Amino acid sequence: MSNILSVQESRIENERKTGEPVFLSRNRAVKLLLRSRNQKPVIDIERGLFFTESFRETEGEPLNLRWAKALYHYAEKATVYLEEDQLLAGRAGKPGRYGVLYPELDGDILDEAIRHLPERETSPFDIDPADAEIVEKIISPYWKGKTFHEDLLTAFPADTRRLTYNEDGTSRFIVNETASYRSSIQWVHDYEIVLKKGISGLRKEFAEKLETLDPDSAVDTMEKKPFLEAAILTCDAIVLWAHRHAQLARSYAEKETDPDQKAFWLRIAEASEHVPEFAPRSFYEALQSQWYVQMFSRIEQKTGTVISNGRMDQYLYPYYRQDIDAGVMTEEDAEELLESMWVAMSEYVDLYLSAAGGSFNEGYAHWEAVTVGGVDRDGVDATNELTYLFLRSKRNFPLNYPDLAARVHTLSPRRYLWEVAETIKEGSGFPKLINDDEVIPLLLAKGARIEEANDYSVSGCSEVRMPNRDTYTSPCAYINFAAALEMTLFHGRMLKFGEEEIGIDAGPVEDFETFEEFLEAYLKEQRYFIRHAFVQEYQIIRLRAQHFASPLGSMLHELCRAEYKDLHQPVIPGGIDLGYFEFIGYGTVIDSLAAIKKYVYEEKTVTIRELQEAIAANFEGREQLRNLLKNAPAYGNNDPYADAIGKRLDREALDFTARYSKELGVHLDLRLVPFTSHVPFGKVVAATPNGRLAWMPLSDGSSASQGADRNGPTAVLLSNFATKNQGCRDRAARLLNVKLSPSCVSGDVGTEKLVQFIQAWHDLRLWHIQFNVLNTETLIEAQRHPEQYRSLLVRIAGYSAYFTELSKDLQDDIIARTEQQAV
Ligand code: 8X3
């Protein structure tokens, strides 16, 4: 192994030698973390149970009101937990890592799922036998026949269904909807309004509006009244929940003999009596208020890729400044509070029941996007002392949460870029970077006002959200375009699925004489896939409104309040609907088409039939051909030959969405963000003409195919730039993974080089970038001795997770990414 290690690798080496975990932070949060880190999560059934009990009582009532009643029932009945050392109250389940149940989504498969969850390969969960019985006897029976998942299974026409599901309703991993395992995605609440007015201020406004409704108006009766009643009840529910924490803390304090611990419980009690009901009086109360809201959102609905925590360094800054200036809090106190939140974030784990959901979110991914840096609403650099504290905390307190996102813009201060680079060098994959100078113009082009666009937050892997303006929370499609290529070659069929014609026969490929003919056939298949993703979305938008409501999310959104509409409604006037579809396998398809162009149509050394045979044989006995194909021009090398193909694919997809999004009333933007879908997607795709073997992962995001980027990381940036259609509006995130060897960024010289690399990325107006800074040997060692590498964090697809909690396939994929030796 190289003798230069990243900070993370050195820490793990020390841990291996001494048997003691090493943290730079030495506070209560560390004790908490050590209790739950790497613990197998348990299922907590209370959210599922209390929603079921309430829903049974409210059949026939308006859905948003039913949801609010269920939230109130939960707030009244659920077990309240407080933990020694945890400074922030508010968890929705048992101590340690836990997941909760959302039976309204996919409760039909819940009874079956809990039998397998403890043993499944990726992201297993334990369940207490008594809880499993409640699931089987009470929760599951109520929801069977009523879930969103079941309705979705029968919602698509036959040709769409063929691309989406197998006979048994499991995913085909071709045109993959993601709505069946998450009721919404990515959201950023207006946390500021809660901090400013308190929940009680909002409640007062709702109550006043309720008084003014016109009883003769059908709209007031049918829409406004239930909206307001639901909002008021939700306000009461969240305040009740906080107050129950206060009561418990007081009861602990009464029994406590140790004066420090007594003071600890009393502080929690006083804070929970005050926030989120009223405006916070301190930094601590501001954090506590935000956390109650954030956790209650989780109880409200399953947001795959979570509700973003927003720009925490902005909305918390006034409270931080006030307490530091008044001398009532030190920087270290603030850091300890933040780290208590990071532990709380890491203990709530998103539980996916279906195989598709699980395989898309390996490593218990649920993001927890916290955004720092960037410009303020006025376009001026927004970096402040709290920004630096977040970065420092990420270096001192290595943990998979929060998923820290650092915004970068033209005038980002040098100190900021330096500290960002130093934090990246720690090696756990944080922060990911998002480019203001790419994102803000695109948001403006989509209709945002400049102050809204400037104030975006990062959510999920790499997406952006504007509080009070985005109104689209629908999960959308992940599309396997390597499957489209295989179907082009095999007349609508795939080796995995035998004779069944799943796609279309795009023409007699064996007889084509030019690459242009072949490319047109592929693009026909590509369009066919996108068309079905749009059909899926058409149905999903309508169905979600019948199954889900979000009274909390809606009351924290200006447009929903103005229109009395729930966030799950298909259209909220004035909103900007940022939907998407995902191009998965971008590098794989570009490289395959480049190889076909070069060897089949230009050099004419290979025929399409030979390719078909080699693919069917998974290149067995055809190593020479495979080597030739692997050496074709490839994306990620700043090679115009390959990049021109990539730009064409991108353009065609963008043209489709520019034409057909409008009728859906949504921006269904093109994105290149894989999650971990490139692994299960690869498992249905036979060998590809770029020399990739059958069932191996596809390329991820806008990264090059594994090992295909041979010209260093700057060439990867340049290819990314060259394949983008800058003039098109309907585009969104392109996720880019770069793996660096610690030696190439070591010392101050290395930090300087990394800063310059980040500046080059910024100047090319690329959307996103994230780094793994580690030695490939470390990963290989961790595969061999997982017990010694339990704390090793790696960057995956817009999030970091513990390497040893990933499937072997995903581990191999990360190992196979090119380790760049120089920036
Ligand atoms: C991760 C991808 O689909 O949740 O950010 O937006 S998705």
GROMACS .gro file of N, CA, C and O in nm, residues 713-775:
model
  252
  713PRO      N    1  -0.804   1.321  -1.434
  713PRO     CA    2  -0.935   1.374  -1.396
  713PRO      C    3  -0.977   1.500  -1.471
  713PRO      O    4  -1.096   1.525  -1.487
  714THR      N    5  -0.881   1.579  -1.519
  714THR     CA    6  -0.922   1.700  -1.592
  714THR      C    7  -0.989   1.660  -1.724
  714THR      O    8  -1.086   1.725  -1.768
  715ALA      N    9  -0.941   1.552  -1.783
  715ALA     CA   10  -1.004   1.504  -1.907
  715ALA      C   11  -1.147   1.459  -1.879
  715ALA      O   12  -1.237   1.477  -1.963
  716VAL      N   13  -1.170   1.405  -1.758
  716VAL     CA   14  -1.307   1.365  -1.721
  716VAL      C   15  -1.396   1.490  -1.716
  716VAL      O   16  -1.507   1.491  -1.770
  717LEU      N   17  -1.344   1.596  -1.657
  717LEU     CA   18  -1.421   1.721  -1.651
  717LEU      C   19  -1.451   1.772  -1.791
  717LEU      O   20  -1.563   1.813  -1.823
  718LEU      N   21  -1.348   1.768  -1.876
  718LEU     CA   22  -1.366   1.825  -2.010
  718LEU      C   23  -1.467   1.745  -2.092
  718LEU      O   24  -1.547   1.801  -2.167
  719SER      N   25  -1.465   1.614  -2.076
  719SER     CA   26  -1.564   1.531  -2.146
  719SER      C   27  -1.705   1.561  -2.096
  719SER      O   28  -1.801   1.565  -2.174
  720ASN      N   29  -1.713   1.582  -1.966
  720ASN     CA   30  -1.843   1.614  -1.909
  720ASN      C   31  -1.895   1.743  -1.969
  720ASN      O   32  -2.012   1.753  -2.007
  721PHE      N   33  -1.806   1.838  -1.980
  721PHE     CA   34  -1.844   1.967  -2.039
  721PHE      C   35  -1.883   1.948  -2.186
  721PHE      O   36  -1.985   2.001  -2.232
  722ALA      N   37  -1.803   1.873  -2.257
  722ALA     CA   38  -1.823   1.861  -2.402
  722ALA      C   39  -1.952   1.787  -2.437
  722ALA      O   40  -2.005   1.803  -2.547
  723THR      N   41  -2.002   1.705  -2.347
  723THR     CA   42  -2.123   1.628  -2.380
  723THR      C   43  -2.251   1.698  -2.335
  723THR      O   44  -2.361   1.649  -2.362
  724LYS      N   45  -2.235   1.810  -2.266
  724LYS     CA   46  -2.354   1.882  -2.217
  724LYS      C   47  -2.411   1.970  -2.327
  724LYS      O   48  -2.337   2.034  -2.399
  725ASN      N   49  -2.541   1.975  -2.334
  725ASN     CA   50  -2.605   2.070  -2.427
  725ASN      C   51  -2.645   2.193  -2.346
  725ASN      O   52  -2.755   2.203  -2.294
  726GLN      N   53  -2.550   2.285  -2.340
  726GLN     CA   54  -2.565   2.400  -2.251
  726GLN      C   55  -2.689   2.483  -2.281
  726GLN      O   56  -2.746   2.545  -2.192
  727GLY      N   57  -2.727   2.485  -2.409
  727GLY     CA   58  -2.837   2.573  -2.448
  727GLY      C   59  -2.975   2.518  -2.414
  727GLY      O   60  -3.075   2.586  -2.435
  728CYS      N   61  -2.981   2.397  -2.364
  728CYS     CA   62  -3.113   2.338  -2.334
  728CYS      C   63  -3.149   2.364  -2.190
  728CYS      O   64  -3.066   2.350  -2.101
  729ARG      N   65  -3.275   2.394  -2.169
  729ARG     CA   66  -3.320   2.429  -2.036
  729ARG      C   67  -3.357   2.306  -1.952
  729ARG      O   68  -3.347   2.308  -1.830
  730ASP      N   69  -3.399   2.200  -2.020
  730ASP     CA   70  -3.462   2.089  -1.948
  730ASP      C   71  -3.362   1.989  -1.894
  730ASP      O   72  -3.381   1.868  -1.903
  731ARG      N   73  -3.255   2.040  -1.843
  731ARG     CA   74  -3.155   1.949  -1.787
  731ARG      C   75  -3.137   1.980  -1.640
  731ARG      O   76  -3.169   2.089  -1.593
  732ALA      N   77  -3.085   1.880  -1.570
  732ALA     CA   78  -3.063   1.898  -1.426
  732ALA      C   79  -2.933   1.829  -1.388
  732ALA      O   80  -2.839   1.828  -1.469
  733ALA      N   81  -2.930   1.771  -1.268
  733ALA     CA   82  -2.803   1.726  -1.212
  733ALA      C   83  -2.731   1.624  -1.300
  733ALA      O   84  -2.792   1.535  -1.360
  734ARG      N   85  -2.601   1.640  -1.303
  734ARG     CA   86  -2.511   1.535  -1.355
  734ARG      C   87  -2.418   1.503  -1.241
  734ARG      O   88  -2.340   1.587  -1.198
  735LEU      N   89  -2.427   1.380  -1.194
  735LEU     CA   90  -2.345   1.342  -1.078
  735LEU      C   91  -2.210   1.289  -1.125
  735LEU      O   92  -2.205   1.206  -1.215
  736LEU      N   93  -2.104   1.340  -1.065
  736LEU     CA   94  -1.971   1.301  -1.110
  736LEU      C   95  -1.886   1.252  -0.993
  736LEU      O   96  -1.862   1.325  -0.897
  737ASN      N   97  -1.842   1.126  -1.004
  737ASN     CA   98  -1.755   1.066  -0.902
  737ASN      C   99  -1.610   1.074  -0.947
  737ASN      O  100  -1.578   1.038  -1.060
  738VAL      N  101  -1.522   1.119  -0.858
  738VAL     CA  102  -1.379   1.116  -0.889
  738VAL      C  103  -1.307   1.049  -0.772
  738VAL      O  104  -1.331   1.085  -0.656
  739LYS      N  105  -1.224   0.952  -0.803
  739LYS     CA  106  -1.148   0.884  -0.696
  739LYS      C  107  -1.003   0.928  -0.706
  739LYS      O  108  -0.940   0.913  -0.811
  740LEU      N  109  -0.952   0.985  -0.598
  740LEU     CA  110  -0.814   1.037  -0.600
  740LEU      C  111  -0.728   0.957  -0.504
  740LEU      O  112  -0.772   0.920  -0.395
  741SER      N  113  -0.603   0.937  -0.543
  741SER     CA  114  -0.512   0.874  -0.448
  741SER      C  115  -0.468   0.981  -0.348
  741SER      O  116  -0.444   1.096  -0.386
  742PRO      N  117  -0.460   0.947  -0.218
  742PRO     CA  118  -0.420   1.047  -0.118
  742PRO      C  119  -0.287   1.112  -0.152
  742PRO      O  120  -0.265   1.229  -0.122
  743SER      N  121  -0.199   1.038  -0.219
  743SER     CA  122  -0.067   1.095  -0.246
  743SER      C  123  -0.076   1.214  -0.341
  743SER      O  124   0.003   1.308  -0.331
  744CYS      N  125  -0.173   1.215  -0.431
  744CYS     CA  126  -0.176   1.325  -0.527
  744CYS      C  127  -0.232   1.454  -0.466
  744CYS      O  128  -0.224   1.559  -0.528
  745VAL      N  129  -0.288   1.446  -0.347
  745VAL     CA  130  -0.336   1.570  -0.284
  745VAL      C  131  -0.270   1.589  -0.147
  745VAL      O  132  -0.322   1.662  -0.062
  746SER      N  133  -0.155   1.529  -0.128
  746SER     CA  134  -0.097   1.537   0.007
  746SER      C  135  -0.030   1.672   0.032
  746SER      O  136   0.018   1.737  -0.061
  747GLY      N  137  -0.030   1.711   0.156
  747GLY     CA  138   0.035   1.836   0.197
  747GLY      C  139  -0.037   1.959   0.143
  747GLY      O  140  -0.140   1.950   0.076
  748ASP      N  141   0.020   2.076   0.173
  748ASP     CA  142  -0.040   2.201   0.127
  748ASP      C  143  -0.037   2.211  -0.026
  748ASP      O  144  -0.127   2.268  -0.087
  749VAL      N  145   0.068   2.155  -0.084
  749VAL     CA  146   0.077   2.158  -0.231
  749VAL      C  147  -0.043   2.082  -0.289
  749VAL      O  148  -0.107   2.126  -0.385
  750GLY      N  149  -0.073   1.969  -0.225
  750GLY     CA  150  -0.186   1.888  -0.271
  750GLY      C  151  -0.318   1.962  -0.252
  750GLY      O  152  -0.406   1.958  -0.339
  751THR      N  153  -0.331   2.031  -0.140
  751THR     CA  154  -0.455   2.107  -0.117
  751THR      C  155  -0.469   2.215  -0.225
  751THR      O  156  -0.577   2.235  -0.282
  752GLU      N  157  -0.359   2.281  -0.255
  752GLU     CA  158  -0.362   2.386  -0.357
  752GLU      C  159  -0.405   2.327  -0.493
  752GLU      O  160  -0.487   2.384  -0.564
  753LYS      N  161  -0.351   2.209  -0.523
  753LYS     CA  162  -0.387   2.146  -0.651
  753LYS      C  163  -0.537   2.111  -0.653
  753LYS      O  164  -0.605   2.129  -0.754
  754LEU      N  165  -0.584   2.064  -0.538
  754LEU     CA  166  -0.726   2.029  -0.532
  754LEU      C  167  -0.814   2.154  -0.546
  754LEU      O  168  -0.917   2.152  -0.616
  755VAL      N  169  -0.772   2.264  -0.485
  755VAL     CA  170  -0.847   2.389  -0.500
  755VAL      C  171  -0.853   2.428  -0.648
  755VAL      O  172  -0.959   2.465  -0.701
  756GLN      N  173  -0.739   2.416  -0.714
  756GLN     CA  174  -0.738   2.454  -0.857
  756GLN      C  175  -0.826   2.361  -0.940
  756GLN      O  176  -0.894   2.404  -1.032
  757PHE      N  177  -0.827   2.235  -0.904
  757PHE     CA  178  -0.911   2.139  -0.975
  757PHE      C  179  -1.060   2.175  -0.954
  757PHE      O  180  -1.140   2.174  -1.049
  758ILE      N  181  -1.094   2.212  -0.831
  758ILE     CA  182  -1.232   2.252  -0.801
  758ILE      C  183  -1.267   2.378  -0.882
  758ILE      O  184  -1.377   2.391  -0.937
  759GLN      N  185  -1.170   2.469  -0.893
  759GLN     CA  186  -1.198   2.591  -0.969
  759GLN      C  187  -1.220   2.559  -1.118
  759GLN      O  188  -1.307   2.617  -1.182
  760ALA      N  189  -1.144   2.462  -1.169
  760ALA     CA  190  -1.163   2.422  -1.309
  760ALA      C  191  -1.302   2.361  -1.327
  760ALA      O  192  -1.374   2.393  -1.423
  761TRP      N  193  -1.339   2.277  -1.233
  761TRP     CA  194  -1.475   2.216  -1.236
  761TRP      C  195  -1.580   2.328  -1.234
  761TRP      O  196  -1.676   2.326  -1.312
  762HIS      N  197  -1.558   2.427  -1.147
  762HIS     CA  198  -1.654   2.537  -1.138
  762HIS      C  199  -1.660   2.615  -1.270
  762HIS      O  200  -1.768   2.644  -1.322
  763ASP      N  201  -1.544   2.646  -1.326
  763ASP     CA  202  -1.540   2.728  -1.448
  763ASP      C  203  -1.606   2.657  -1.565
  763ASP      O  204  -1.658   2.722  -1.657
  764LEU      N  205  -1.604   2.524  -1.562
  764LEU     CA  206  -1.669   2.449  -1.671
  764LEU      C  207  -1.820   2.437  -1.649
  764LEU      O  208  -1.890   2.373  -1.726
  765ARG      N  209  -1.867   2.499  -1.543
  765ARG     CA  210  -2.010   2.500  -1.510
  765ARG      C  211  -2.069   2.358  -1.504
  765ARG      O  212  -2.178   2.331  -1.554
  766LEU      N  213  -1.994   2.268  -1.440
  766LEU     CA  214  -2.048   2.134  -1.419
  766LEU      C  215  -2.130   2.137  -1.291
  766LEU      O  216  -2.101   2.212  -1.199
  767TRP      N  217  -2.235   2.057  -1.287
  767TRP     CA  218  -2.335   2.067  -1.179
  767TRP      C  219  -2.280   2.021  -1.044
  767TRP      O  220  -2.292   2.088  -0.943
  768HIS      N  221  -2.220   1.903  -1.045
  768HIS     CA  222  -2.186   1.836  -0.917
  768HIS      C  223  -2.053   1.764  -0.930
  768HIS      O  224  -2.015   1.719  -1.039
  769ILE      N  225  -1.983   1.751  -0.819
  769ILE     CA  226  -1.866   1.662  -0.816
  769ILE      C  227  -1.848   1.613  -0.672
  769ILE      O  228  -1.884   1.683  -0.576
  770GLN      N  229  -1.797   1.492  -0.660
  770GLN     CA  230  -1.768   1.438  -0.527
  770GLN      C  231  -1.646   1.348  -0.537
  770GLN      O  232  -1.615   1.296  -0.644
  771PHE      N  233  -1.579   1.333  -0.424
  771PHE     CA  234  -1.449   1.266  -0.428
  771PHE      C  235  -1.440   1.152  -0.329
  771PHE      O  236  -1.490   1.162  -0.216
  772ASN      N  237  -1.374   1.045  -0.370
  772ASN     CA  238  -1.320   0.948  -0.276
  772ASN      C  239  -1.170   0.973  -0.274
  772ASN      O  240  -1.107   0.972  -0.380
  773VAL      N  241  -1.115   1.000  -0.157
  773VAL     CA  242  -0.970   1.014  -0.147
  773VAL      C  243  -0.921   0.897  -0.064
  773VAL      O  244  -0.928   0.900   0.059
  774LEU      N  245  -0.882   0.793  -0.130
  774LEU     CA  246  -0.830   0.676  -0.058
  774LEU      C  247  -0.754   0.586  -0.154
  774LEU      O  248  -0.761   0.599  -0.276
  775ASN      N  249  -0.680   0.496  -0.093
  775ASN     CA  250  -0.602   0.400  -0.172
  775ASN      C  251  -0.689   0.279  -0.203
  775ASN      O  252  -0.756   0.226  -0.113
   0.00000   0.00000   0.00000
